[in-house]
Amino acid sequence: MLRQSSRRQFLHSTAAAALGATIAQQWWASGALAQPQPAELSPLNRFPRMMQEYYVDRMLAFHDKRIARLDAIKTKSDAEAYVQSCQTRVRECMGPQPDKTPLNPQITGVVERDGYRIEKLIFESRPGFFVTSNLYIPTNVQGPCPAVVGTCGHSHNGKAETAYQSFSQGLARQGYVCLIFDPIGQGERLQFVDEQLKSHVGVGVQEHLLAGNQQFLVGESFSMWRAWDGMRALDYLLTREEVDPTQIGVTGNSGGGTMTTLLSGIDPRWAMSAPSCYVTSFVRNLENELPADTEQCPPNALALGLDHEDFLAALAPKPVIILAKEQDFFDVRGAEEAYDRLKRLYSKLGKEENIGLFVGPTRHGFTQENREAMYGWFNGVTGADNGSAEPELTIEKDETLWCASNGQVSSLNSKTVPQFTRELAQTLAEKRGEATGDQLKTLVKNWLGDRTPSTDPHYRILRNRSDRKYPRKYFATYAVESEPGVQAIVYRINDDMHFSRPAKNSKQAILYVSHHSADAELRGNEMLNQTISDHPSTPVYTLDVRGVGESQPNTAGTNSYLSAYGCDYLYAIHGVMFGDAYPRQRTFDVLTVLNWLNLFDHQEIHLIASGWGAIPATFAAVLHPSVKQVTLQHALTSYTDLASAETYHWPLSSMAPGILQQFDLTDCYRYLKSKGLKQIDPWGPEADKTHS
């Protein structure tokens, strides 16, 4: 039974259980995005569990609704309708598929071994986008063979990793053709290559995040990009006379288990499937504070009611075995629960024997026990009389398996994911033109969706703290509820003590939306301090939107906030899966606080924002009539610039998926000139590292 969570838990600052991965690189943990502060004062952070518990509550509501839907399946026709629904929703989640273009396969070499050979194959999954792969073909078998597409996990050397060579060779020795390919950003397919043919951002996770997060801006999905390579691998197998087209399966581990799961949902041609060390549930991962790569978190999956097992249900009633591990960080409880629910679905379809579960005793990885469970399952499906024992293996050197002479497709002039993204960003810019006036306001309002900020939000008045060395001696803190479980933290700084609600003594007010921490920036931001000094009689408020400053999370590992794979990313990617991206949520926070200020007769508001805070502030300034003046410090130059850059330092929490299909920040800046917009030192994709 899943633990029920109270929204009040965000008030407690108990330490998080840290299950987040340790492979994160701190792309933007640099001086470019840090505000200095006196050493004796740490930034206030009274609500570090707020975003975790907010999302746990949303996930539990998602879970309960989904389970109710599954419980309503009573008949075979109900089950068939659910499978069809999963297929439809998975296609919607993964996004539009590109046209199938010529594969242009090239065999660059052959390795002959006893009982099998390895063809070194390069094909184009998209025009100019090269996929390096090894095709293992048994040489002691007559007639067409069953086949398997092998998908790799997060190995730096991709298909040459020992575990992945092992299952590919093991399958070939048992009479299967196996095509295993390098994932994007691994093996021979690095996307960010330096002069030494090494990744200059980090192999695997780092390349996936950097390429994948950026794609959201142009409406692309890295999940689909990764899966498309697997679908085209299947297309290639269907061209080979050695392959039985009715018996093609898919397997992989970790990131490859992810791809196996997604491929099972998006392509109905598979005859069998065996994902390893991935299937649990989105709910378990979030409860356990476990981040996952961009491609492991398909956009709108949660909004569409999809959990891991639904991607497998889309293949039902074809044979599927879930391969899990007792000691895996992918929670085995979720794997068992997924199996139980799929077993009920399969039983309604009259094929209960076609769903299986194997739990190995060890830690994460495609170790021998899991590989043998996969062999046994596939042999049972294909009718092969080979048992499940792994044959004796010979592991090759990486170089032996290279398809490119120097081990990188960059030397063959393969296009990169960032190149495709840049081209699409430019195409979208030309297509949409400039959005102006009421048209822009409508676009921004539609982007915000069905959220309507309260005109009379509930708020708390928090106990005063000691002197924080602000430009004015005293301050009051207000926790303004923008939605249940979420507090936007507002300070009002004063020359005199003030313990109660704001006074109604001025139509004018200044509202500053922070970059990382209003508390720290009230001491360290010279522009803000000068503005306060220049307006001695104007009430001054500051705002930390959700997940910033006072509610900066302390989850997903120790001090992970500025990590590429840390807590800020964790909640941003869940926003993407809910179809409710962080910039949208944070804009809602700003709009709610502006409405709250209206309650105290502040009708002429000078909205000031810096860095990360400038993005929601920009959108709110376009929409809210009380914003009469706007100052943006270190605002992002444009989303087109961000989508066009090879590398960047802006986090996923600042990105609005699909926004460049509608409008760009530059449209907003142009509109805000009517509100006296002043821009101070805008930041490009890399941010300006000379600023503090």
XYZ file of C-alpha atoms in Angstrom:
692
model
C 0.000 0.000 0.000
C 1.398 3.413 -0.961
C 1.931 5.825 1.876
C -0.573 8.672 1.976
C 1.101 12.050 2.336
C -0.088 15.211 4.034
C 0.403 18.572 2.397
C 1.441 19.901 5.771
C 4.632 17.868 5.631
C 6.367 20.525 3.589
C 6.627 22.598 6.784
C 9.041 20.117 8.281
C 12.686 20.281 7.303
C 13.597 16.683 7.992
C 16.422 15.322 5.914
C 15.555 13.623 2.616
C 16.247 9.977 1.945
C 18.854 10.358 -0.779
C 18.452 7.815 -3.564
C 19.376 10.185 -6.424
C 22.082 9.080 -8.840
C 25.628 10.366 -8.243
C 26.635 10.895 -11.844
C 25.404 14.479 -12.101
C 27.583 17.223 -13.490
C 27.109 20.781 -12.230
C 26.708 22.612 -15.539
C 25.341 25.785 -14.076
C 26.784 25.678 -10.532
C 29.121 28.498 -11.436
C 29.546 32.128 -10.550
C 27.274 32.948 -13.453
C 24.244 31.888 -11.465
C 25.223 32.517 -7.850
C 24.524 35.592 -5.745
C 27.174 36.588 -3.188
C 26.268 37.044 0.438
C 28.000 37.751 3.725
C 29.559 34.551 4.983
C 27.798 34.769 8.329
C 24.306 34.559 6.821
C 23.066 31.514 4.957
C 20.015 32.016 2.718
C 16.706 31.359 4.445
C 15.240 27.993 3.477
C 12.280 27.222 5.729
C 10.308 25.013 3.322
C 12.799 22.565 1.737
C 10.255 19.715 1.504
C 7.483 21.730 -0.121
C 8.006 20.668 -3.732
C 8.637 17.033 -2.861
C 5.401 16.723 -0.926
C 3.464 18.754 -3.491
C 4.500 16.350 -6.224
C 3.979 13.277 -4.047
C 0.406 14.442 -3.499
C -0.078 14.930 -7.248
C 1.441 11.513 -7.926
C -0.789 9.781 -5.395
C -3.844 11.401 -6.971
C -2.589 10.209 -10.364
C -2.035 6.720 -8.942
C -5.477 6.492 -7.336
C -7.230 7.601 -10.524
C -5.244 5.134 -12.599
C -5.898 2.206 -10.234
C -9.608 2.969 -10.283
C -9.508 2.745 -14.057
C -7.734 -0.620 -13.906
C -10.152 -1.920 -11.271
C -13.019 -1.162 -13.653
C -11.713 -3.793 -16.104
C -14.100 -6.719 -15.675
C -14.291 -8.433 -19.054
C -12.146 -9.344 -22.025
C -13.642 -6.500 -24.023
C -12.788 -4.102 -21.160
C -9.195 -5.364 -21.254
C -8.985 -5.014 -25.028
C -10.300 -1.464 -24.784
C -7.657 -0.666 -22.142
C -4.868 -2.041 -24.342
C -6.110 0.061 -27.244
C -6.262 3.096 -24.967
C -2.662 2.500 -23.885
C -1.561 2.305 -27.509
C -3.312 5.569 -28.324
C -2.018 7.380 -25.256
C 1.545 6.144 -25.745
C 1.550 7.442 -29.319
C 0.279 10.809 -28.092
C 2.831 10.888 -25.296
C 5.804 10.017 -27.503
C 4.816 12.599 -30.075
C 4.763 12.652 -33.861
C 7.036 10.243 -35.691
C 9.220 11.473 -38.540
C 8.930 10.090 -42.024
C 10.735 6.833 -42.636
C 13.628 7.719 -44.900
C 16.176 5.419 -46.575
C 18.345 3.595 -44.035
C 21.372 3.677 -46.352
C 23.005 0.750 -44.512
C 26.755 0.269 -44.707
C 28.677 -2.801 -43.547
C 32.088 -1.450 -42.597
C 33.602 -4.741 -41.479
C 32.925 -8.320 -40.429
C 34.277 -10.233 -37.425
C 34.187 -14.012 -37.966
C 33.835 -16.184 -34.869
C 33.067 -19.831 -34.195
C 29.333 -20.300 -34.711
C 28.502 -16.646 -35.468
C 29.768 -13.508 -37.141
C 29.502 -9.834 -36.243
C 28.718 -7.360 -38.987
C 29.710 -3.800 -38.207
C 26.694 -1.864 -39.460
C 25.956 1.841 -39.812
C 22.474 2.989 -40.822
C 20.698 6.350 -40.894
C 17.665 6.526 -38.630
C 17.107 10.047 -39.963
C 18.789 11.700 -42.933
C 22.438 12.227 -42.042
C 22.003 10.835 -38.505
C 24.215 7.764 -38.232
C 23.500 4.814 -35.945
C 26.434 2.499 -35.217
C 25.499 -1.092 -34.498
C 26.722 -4.671 -34.383
C 24.709 -7.392 -36.084
C 25.350 -10.807 -34.537
C 24.367 -13.593 -36.967
C 24.535 -17.320 -36.143
C 26.423 -19.263 -38.842
C 25.484 -22.761 -37.781
C 21.698 -22.414 -38.261
C 19.706 -23.071 -41.415
C 16.775 -20.933 -42.471
C 15.367 -17.696 -41.036
C 16.099 -17.188 -37.321
C 14.262 -15.381 -34.560
C 15.841 -11.994 -33.909
C 16.261 -9.461 -31.137
C 16.954 -5.727 -31.108
C 19.310 -5.028 -28.211
C 19.192 -1.646 -26.480
C 22.053 -0.435 -24.280
C 22.050 1.118 -20.850
C 24.290 3.946 -19.699
C 27.633 2.480 -20.704
C 30.333 4.860 -21.871
C 31.264 2.407 -24.636
C 27.699 1.586 -25.643
C 27.307 -1.718 -27.451
C 30.850 -2.797 -26.528
C 30.081 -2.911 -22.785
C 30.740 -6.411 -21.430
C 27.157 -7.021 -20.296
C 25.769 -5.936 -23.667
C 28.279 -7.912 -25.692
C 27.361 -10.836 -23.455
C 23.642 -10.897 -24.176
C 24.175 -10.182 -27.887
C 26.680 -12.987 -28.238
C 24.663 -15.249 -25.947
C 21.619 -14.831 -28.184
C 23.654 -15.479 -31.342
C 25.091 -18.674 -29.862
C 21.511 -19.797 -29.167
C 20.410 -19.229 -32.756
C 19.146 -15.641 -32.713
C 20.123 -12.754 -34.941
C 20.815 -9.823 -32.602
C 21.169 -6.199 -33.664
C 22.539 -4.002 -30.877
C 23.088 -0.302 -31.463
C 24.845 2.541 -29.693
C 22.526 4.987 -27.914
C 22.744 8.685 -28.679
C 25.554 10.159 -26.582
C 27.348 6.855 -25.957
C 29.776 4.538 -27.701
C 30.509 5.779 -31.212
C 27.668 8.330 -31.181
C 28.891 11.173 -28.979
C 27.088 14.427 -29.763
C 29.450 16.846 -28.009
C 32.864 15.816 -29.290
C 36.162 17.586 -28.659
C 39.347 17.397 -30.713
C 40.366 14.178 -28.945
C 37.024 12.580 -29.919
C 35.902 12.645 -26.290
C 32.717 14.136 -24.921
C 33.369 17.605 -23.551
C 30.205 17.502 -21.410
C 30.251 13.898 -20.138
C 29.166 10.626 -21.736
C 25.667 9.215 -21.251
C 23.485 11.053 -18.752
C 25.121 14.438 -19.334
C 24.791 14.195 -23.114
C 21.212 12.962 -22.786
C 20.192 15.853 -20.537
C 21.961 18.539 -22.543
C 20.552 17.371 -25.885
C 17.174 16.236 -24.585
C 16.158 19.150 -22.359
C 16.826 21.634 -25.148
C 14.575 19.684 -27.535
C 11.499 20.425 -25.437
C 11.616 24.066 -26.548
C 10.936 23.112 -30.173
C 8.294 20.524 -29.324
C 10.528 17.499 -29.796
C 10.869 14.543 -27.426
C 14.187 12.860 -26.689
C 12.166 9.790 -25.711
C 10.912 9.567 -29.295
C 14.341 10.281 -30.744
C 15.851 7.458 -28.750
C 12.988 5.068 -29.519
C 13.056 5.946 -33.222
C 16.569 4.486 -33.497
C 15.169 1.201 -32.154
C 12.232 1.259 -34.542
C 14.559 1.795 -37.483
C 16.771 -1.040 -36.199
C 13.678 -3.230 -36.432
C 13.083 -1.946 -39.958
C 16.595 -3.007 -40.887
C 16.182 -6.496 -39.439
C 13.101 -6.941 -41.603
C 15.304 -6.479 -44.689
C 17.562 -9.417 -43.768
C 16.871 -12.858 -45.197
C 18.387 -14.465 -42.097
C 15.539 -13.085 -39.937
C 12.117 -14.590 -39.285
C 9.922 -11.456 -39.448
C 7.292 -12.987 -37.157
C 9.699 -13.575 -34.273
C 11.515 -10.337 -33.492
C 11.876 -9.282 -29.861
C 13.471 -6.461 -27.926
C 15.518 -6.393 -24.737
C 17.819 -4.086 -22.824
C 18.917 -3.017 -19.370
C 18.644 0.228 -17.366
C 18.514 2.918 -20.047
C 18.084 0.003 -22.416
C 15.295 -1.292 -20.196
C 13.721 2.133 -20.629
C 14.011 1.871 -24.401
C 12.649 -1.678 -24.369
C 9.646 -0.441 -22.399
C 9.029 2.573 -24.635
C 9.530 0.517 -27.806
C 7.045 -2.056 -26.539
C 4.479 0.716 -26.278
C 5.144 2.601 -29.494
C 5.699 -0.218 -32.022
C 3.224 -3.125 -32.282
C 5.501 -5.264 -34.457
C 7.427 -6.843 -31.585
C 6.746 -10.533 -30.936
C 8.200 -10.450 -27.404
C 9.826 -8.085 -24.934
C 12.156 -8.304 -21.920
C 12.965 -4.982 -20.208
C 15.576 -5.265 -17.437
C 16.247 -2.959 -14.485
C 13.820 -0.188 -15.346
C 10.185 -1.118 -14.811
C 8.911 0.071 -11.440
C 6.586 3.093 -11.399
C 6.818 6.841 -11.759
C 5.179 7.007 -8.334
C 7.896 4.947 -6.647
C 10.673 6.908 -8.339
C 9.234 10.232 -7.175
C 8.566 9.014 -3.633
C 12.142 7.738 -3.507
C 13.517 11.054 -4.843
C 15.110 9.300 -7.815
C 15.836 11.449 -10.882
C 15.856 9.848 -14.318
C 17.159 10.963 -17.708
C 15.138 13.107 -20.074
C 14.279 10.139 -22.303
C 13.113 8.139 -19.266
C 10.450 10.758 -18.529
C 8.242 11.061 -21.623
C 6.402 14.388 -21.912
C 2.770 14.369 -20.771
C 2.990 10.723 -19.664
C 1.423 11.480 -16.280
C -1.117 13.866 -17.782
C -2.216 10.991 -20.021
C -2.473 8.579 -17.092
C 0.496 6.439 -18.165
C 2.825 4.599 -15.821
C 5.676 2.237 -16.733
C 3.507 -0.844 -17.086
C 1.129 0.868 -19.512
C 3.854 0.949 -22.148
C 4.048 -2.830 -21.763
C 0.259 -3.176 -21.666
C 0.191 -1.592 -25.123
C 1.881 -4.770 -26.421
C -0.554 -7.129 -24.672
C -1.272 -9.957 -24.986
C 2.137 -10.605 -26.568
C 4.767 -12.219 -24.283
C 6.550 -9.833 -21.933
C 8.839 -10.575 -18.980
C 9.840 -7.894 -16.476
C 13.415 -8.424 -15.307
C 14.092 -6.720 -11.967
C 16.711 -6.789 -9.202
C 16.216 -7.138 -5.469
C 18.946 -4.569 -4.729
C 18.198 -2.147 -7.561
C 17.651 1.572 -7.062
C 14.656 1.089 -9.370
C 12.352 -0.034 -6.575
C 11.538 -3.748 -6.927
C 8.223 -3.172 -5.139
C 7.096 -1.188 -8.155
C 8.147 -4.007 -10.492
C 6.133 -6.513 -8.459
C 3.092 -4.235 -8.411
C 3.364 -3.668 -12.170
C 3.545 -7.421 -12.737
C 0.504 -8.090 -10.563
C -1.576 -5.543 -12.440
C -0.396 -6.766 -15.848
C -1.118 -10.344 -14.815
C -4.729 -9.391 -14.103
C -4.953 -7.624 -17.475
C -3.436 -10.583 -19.331
C -5.774 -12.982 -17.527
C -8.763 -10.997 -18.774
C -7.287 -11.360 -22.262
C -6.975 -15.107 -21.786
C -3.151 -15.032 -21.945
C -1.979 -15.009 -18.331
C 0.977 -17.227 -19.271
C 2.320 -14.437 -21.516
C 3.354 -12.131 -18.672
C 6.334 -12.933 -16.475
C 8.507 -11.538 -13.706
C 12.049 -12.434 -12.705
C 13.777 -10.777 -9.744
C 17.520 -11.313 -9.599
C 19.201 -11.247 -6.178
C 21.928 -8.704 -6.944
C 22.296 -5.028 -7.769
C 21.455 -2.992 -10.855
C 22.775 -4.474 -14.092
C 22.214 -7.001 -16.874
C 24.046 -9.701 -14.958
C 24.064 -13.353 -15.911
C 20.972 -14.333 -13.919
C 18.857 -11.694 -15.674
C 20.319 -12.523 -19.068
C 19.504 -16.185 -18.545
C 15.944 -15.346 -17.526
C 15.670 -13.423 -20.811
C 17.106 -16.336 -22.850
C 14.682 -18.766 -21.223
C 11.693 -16.502 -21.846
C 12.542 -15.868 -25.498
C 13.282 -19.550 -26.085
C 9.884 -20.404 -24.646
C 8.208 -17.925 -26.975
C 10.055 -19.036 -30.116
C 9.893 -22.750 -29.315
C 13.666 -23.111 -29.241
C 14.943 -26.056 -27.237
C 17.945 -24.274 -25.741
C 16.990 -23.909 -22.089
C 18.246 -20.754 -20.405
C 21.906 -21.378 -19.549
C 24.298 -18.824 -20.992
C 26.807 -20.290 -23.463
C 30.523 -19.724 -23.090
C 31.369 -16.194 -24.210
C 34.345 -14.371 -25.702
C 34.399 -10.635 -24.954
C 35.864 -8.479 -27.708
C 37.924 -5.330 -27.353
C 35.982 -2.138 -27.999
C 38.044 -1.367 -31.092
C 37.164 -4.722 -32.635
C 33.505 -3.719 -32.651
C 33.934 -0.164 -33.911
C 31.999 0.694 -37.060
C 33.865 3.950 -37.671
C 37.617 3.654 -38.145
C 38.339 5.931 -35.178
C 35.291 4.978 -33.119
C 33.194 8.148 -33.631
C 30.528 8.996 -36.213
C 31.542 12.647 -35.962
C 34.447 11.732 -38.245
C 31.853 10.608 -40.814
C 30.102 14.004 -40.653
C 27.037 12.619 -38.919
C 24.633 15.336 -37.853
C 24.088 15.845 -34.142
C 20.931 16.265 -32.105
C 21.803 19.909 -31.305
C 22.167 20.575 -35.049
C 18.678 19.219 -35.705
C 17.293 21.272 -32.817
C 18.979 24.434 -34.036
C 17.619 23.970 -37.555
C 14.092 23.407 -36.257
C 14.320 26.460 -33.977
C 15.250 28.630 -36.948
C 12.478 27.130 -39.065
C 9.906 27.791 -36.354
C 11.111 31.383 -35.967
C 10.633 32.012 -39.689
C 7.250 30.291 -39.713
C 5.607 32.028 -36.770
C 6.835 35.591 -37.352
C 6.320 38.224 -34.656
C 3.474 37.986 -32.149
C 2.205 41.376 -31.002
C -0.433 43.038 -28.858
C -3.595 41.128 -28.075
C -2.400 38.197 -30.184
C 0.589 37.755 -27.889
C -1.513 38.081 -24.739
C -3.834 35.384 -26.055
C -0.886 33.103 -26.838
C 0.593 33.592 -23.365
C -2.791 33.067 -21.710
C -3.360 29.884 -23.709
C 0.116 28.691 -22.779
C -0.725 29.236 -19.105
C -3.677 26.899 -19.609
C -6.658 26.475 -17.341
C -4.936 27.850 -14.250
C -6.786 30.841 -12.836
C -4.959 32.647 -10.031
C -7.058 33.434 -6.987
C -8.054 37.056 -6.536
C -8.106 36.561 -2.752
C -5.449 33.951 -1.973
C -5.040 32.511 1.480
C -1.843 33.647 3.185
C 0.022 33.204 6.423
C 2.002 35.787 8.329
C 5.159 34.109 9.540
C 7.097 34.892 12.674
C 9.603 37.702 12.190
C 13.264 36.856 11.978
C 16.224 38.770 13.290
C 17.991 41.455 11.265
C 19.059 40.078 7.849
C 21.101 43.125 6.791
C 18.533 44.209 4.210
C 18.382 47.744 2.767
C 15.561 48.423 5.222
C 15.957 47.203 8.782
C 12.731 45.248 9.273
C 10.762 42.784 7.207
C 7.598 40.728 7.383
C 7.164 37.342 5.729
C 3.973 36.209 4.038
C 3.368 32.693 2.729
C 0.865 33.235 -0.086
C -0.870 30.045 -1.190
C -0.958 29.886 -4.974
C -2.481 26.396 -4.921
C -2.941 23.701 -2.261
C 0.456 22.681 -0.938
C 2.373 25.526 -2.606
C 3.394 28.734 -0.871
C 4.921 31.690 -2.682
C 7.133 33.356 -0.076
C 6.896 37.141 0.012
C 8.944 39.581 2.097
C 7.929 43.166 2.676
C 10.871 45.199 3.879
C 10.148 48.147 6.133
C 11.894 50.940 8.003
C 9.602 50.286 10.964
C 8.513 47.077 12.653
C 5.504 45.461 11.035
C 3.906 42.259 12.293
C 0.581 42.124 10.461
C -0.913 42.294 6.995
C 0.448 44.926 4.592
C -0.881 48.425 5.012
C -3.110 50.049 2.398
C -1.092 53.209 2.111
C 0.231 53.300 -1.448
C -0.999 52.598 -4.963
C 2.577 52.007 -5.997
C 4.760 49.075 -5.036
C 7.909 47.300 -6.136
C 7.875 43.507 -6.487
C 11.194 41.745 -7.015
C 11.173 38.132 -8.271
C 14.371 36.434 -7.186
C 16.925 34.488 -9.168
C 17.884 31.979 -6.475
C 17.040 33.565 -3.114
C 15.327 36.846 -2.261
C 16.987 36.714 1.152
C 20.485 36.535 -0.323
C 19.766 38.966 -3.141
C 18.416 41.640 -0.797
C 21.967 41.765 0.494
C 23.949 41.031 -2.648
C 22.113 42.438 -5.679
C 23.395 45.968 -6.274
C 20.695 46.825 -8.817
C 17.942 45.857 -6.388
C 19.528 47.773 -3.540
C 19.933 50.881 -5.682
C 16.297 50.703 -6.790
C 15.165 50.488 -3.171
C 17.382 53.435 -2.274
C 15.983 55.483 -5.167
C 12.378 54.880 -4.002
C 12.443 55.476 -0.224
C 8.673 55.918 0.113
C 7.601 53.010 -2.111
C 6.636 49.712 -0.460
C 9.053 46.957 -1.505
C 8.167 43.267 -1.732
C 10.239 40.317 -2.845
C 9.092 36.931 -4.073
C 10.550 33.444 -4.059
C 8.437 31.382 -6.460
C 8.069 27.656 -5.843
C 11.285 25.675 -5.692
C 13.416 28.797 -5.189
C 14.944 30.424 -2.116
C 12.773 29.659 0.895
C 11.419 26.519 -0.804
C 14.646 25.424 -2.493
C 14.493 21.633 -2.149
C 17.016 19.621 -0.162
C 16.046 16.341 -1.836
C 17.552 13.918 -4.407
C 20.936 13.850 -2.704
C 23.073 16.271 -0.740
C 23.332 19.813 -2.125
C 21.945 18.687 -5.472
C 19.988 21.842 -6.321
C 22.363 23.207 -8.961
C 23.295 19.784 -10.263
C 22.150 18.827 -13.745
C 20.589 15.701 -12.229
C 19.466 17.139 -8.918
C 16.272 18.229 -7.211
C 15.519 21.253 -9.400
C 15.672 18.966 -12.437
C 13.654 16.271 -10.634
C 10.632 18.524 -10.168
C 11.047 20.240 -13.522
C 10.921 16.926 -15.415
C 7.864 15.842 -13.428
C 6.228 19.082 -14.479
C 6.942 18.107 -18.088
C 5.378 14.674 -17.531
C 2.304 16.295 -15.985
C 2.041 18.679 -18.944
C 2.537 21.474 -16.424
C 6.050 22.795 -16.876
C 7.845 24.682 -14.108
C 7.811 28.080 -15.905
C 4.022 27.753 -16.168
C 3.699 26.938 -12.476
C 6.005 29.763 -11.473
C 4.196 32.268 -13.671
C 1.051 31.264 -11.801
C 2.860 32.043 -8.529
C 3.766 35.531 -9.747
C 0.229 36.224 -10.962
C -1.210 35.062 -7.646
C 1.083 37.369 -5.688
C 0.223 40.286 -7.969
C -3.453 39.645 -7.209
C -2.589 39.492 -3.523
C -0.874 42.882 -3.749
C -4.050 44.292 -5.318
C -5.856 43.444 -2.056
C -3.770 46.144 -0.372
C -4.505 48.761 -3.040
C -1.211 48.284 -4.886
C -2.432 48.938 -8.428
C 0.735 50.363 -9.984
C 3.446 47.769 -9.629
C 7.025 47.969 -10.788
C 7.927 44.337 -11.460
C 11.650 43.609 -11.209
C 13.224 40.210 -11.746
C 16.638 38.638 -12.125
C 18.008 35.510 -13.800
C 15.765 32.494 -13.424
C 13.049 34.712 -11.943
C 12.926 36.862 -15.078
C 11.192 34.112 -17.067
C 7.961 33.775 -15.029
C 8.065 37.506 -14.343
C 8.112 38.230 -18.086
C 5.031 36.115 -18.756
C 3.186 37.555 -15.739
C 4.027 41.106 -16.801
C 2.448 40.505 -20.210
C -0.802 39.313 -18.616
C -1.323 41.340 -15.440
C -2.815 44.844 -15.783
C -1.338 46.087 -12.496
C 2.201 45.779 -13.815
C 2.996 49.271 -15.063
C 6.790 49.103 -15.206
C 9.198 46.215 -15.813
C 12.913 45.808 -15.130
C 14.632 42.561 -16.086
C 18.176 41.834 -15.013
C 20.071 38.921 -16.593
C 17.008 37.780 -18.513
C 17.463 35.063 -21.113
C 17.977 36.686 -24.526
C 15.533 34.297 -26.221
C 14.398 30.701 -26.273
C 15.512 30.558 -29.902
C 19.041 31.382 -28.770
C 18.807 28.674 -26.117
C 17.506 26.087 -28.591
C 20.224 27.048 -31.079
C 23.171 26.729 -28.708
C 25.344 23.637 -28.583
C 25.863 24.048 -24.839
C 24.055 26.149 -22.277
C 23.759 26.793 -18.539
C 20.019 27.366 -18.174
C 18.210 24.553 -16.351
C 15.168 22.600 -17.475
C 13.144 24.490 -14.856
C 13.522 27.604 -17.047
C 12.343 25.903 -20.250
C 8.781 25.910 -21.568
C 8.103 22.825 -23.744
C 6.786 23.601 -27.212
C 6.888 27.349 -26.673
C 8.769 28.064 -29.892
C 5.867 26.631 -31.851
C 3.853 29.638 -30.606
C 6.007 32.583 -29.537
C 9.335 33.543 -28.003
C 10.567 35.689 -25.152
C 11.540 38.371 -27.663
C 7.851 38.811 -28.505
C 7.200 39.426 -24.814
C 10.074 41.882 -24.506
C 8.778 43.794 -27.509
C 5.309 43.966 -25.977
C 6.656 45.041 -22.589
C 8.231 48.153 -24.062
C 4.733 49.578 -23.643
C 5.259 49.077 -19.893
C 8.623 50.814 -19.867
C 10.714 47.650 -20.037
C 14.307 48.133 -18.970
C 16.700 45.261 -19.603
C 19.959 45.063 -17.693
C 22.751 42.833 -18.967
C 20.736 40.020 -20.610
C 22.192 36.536 -20.434
C 22.632 34.277 -23.409
C 22.504 30.467 -23.313
C 25.811 30.143 -21.494
C 24.977 33.000 -19.100
C 27.555 35.676 -18.358
C 30.130 34.142 -16.052
C 31.580 37.528 -15.204
C 28.443 38.384 -13.253
C 27.909 37.356 -9.677
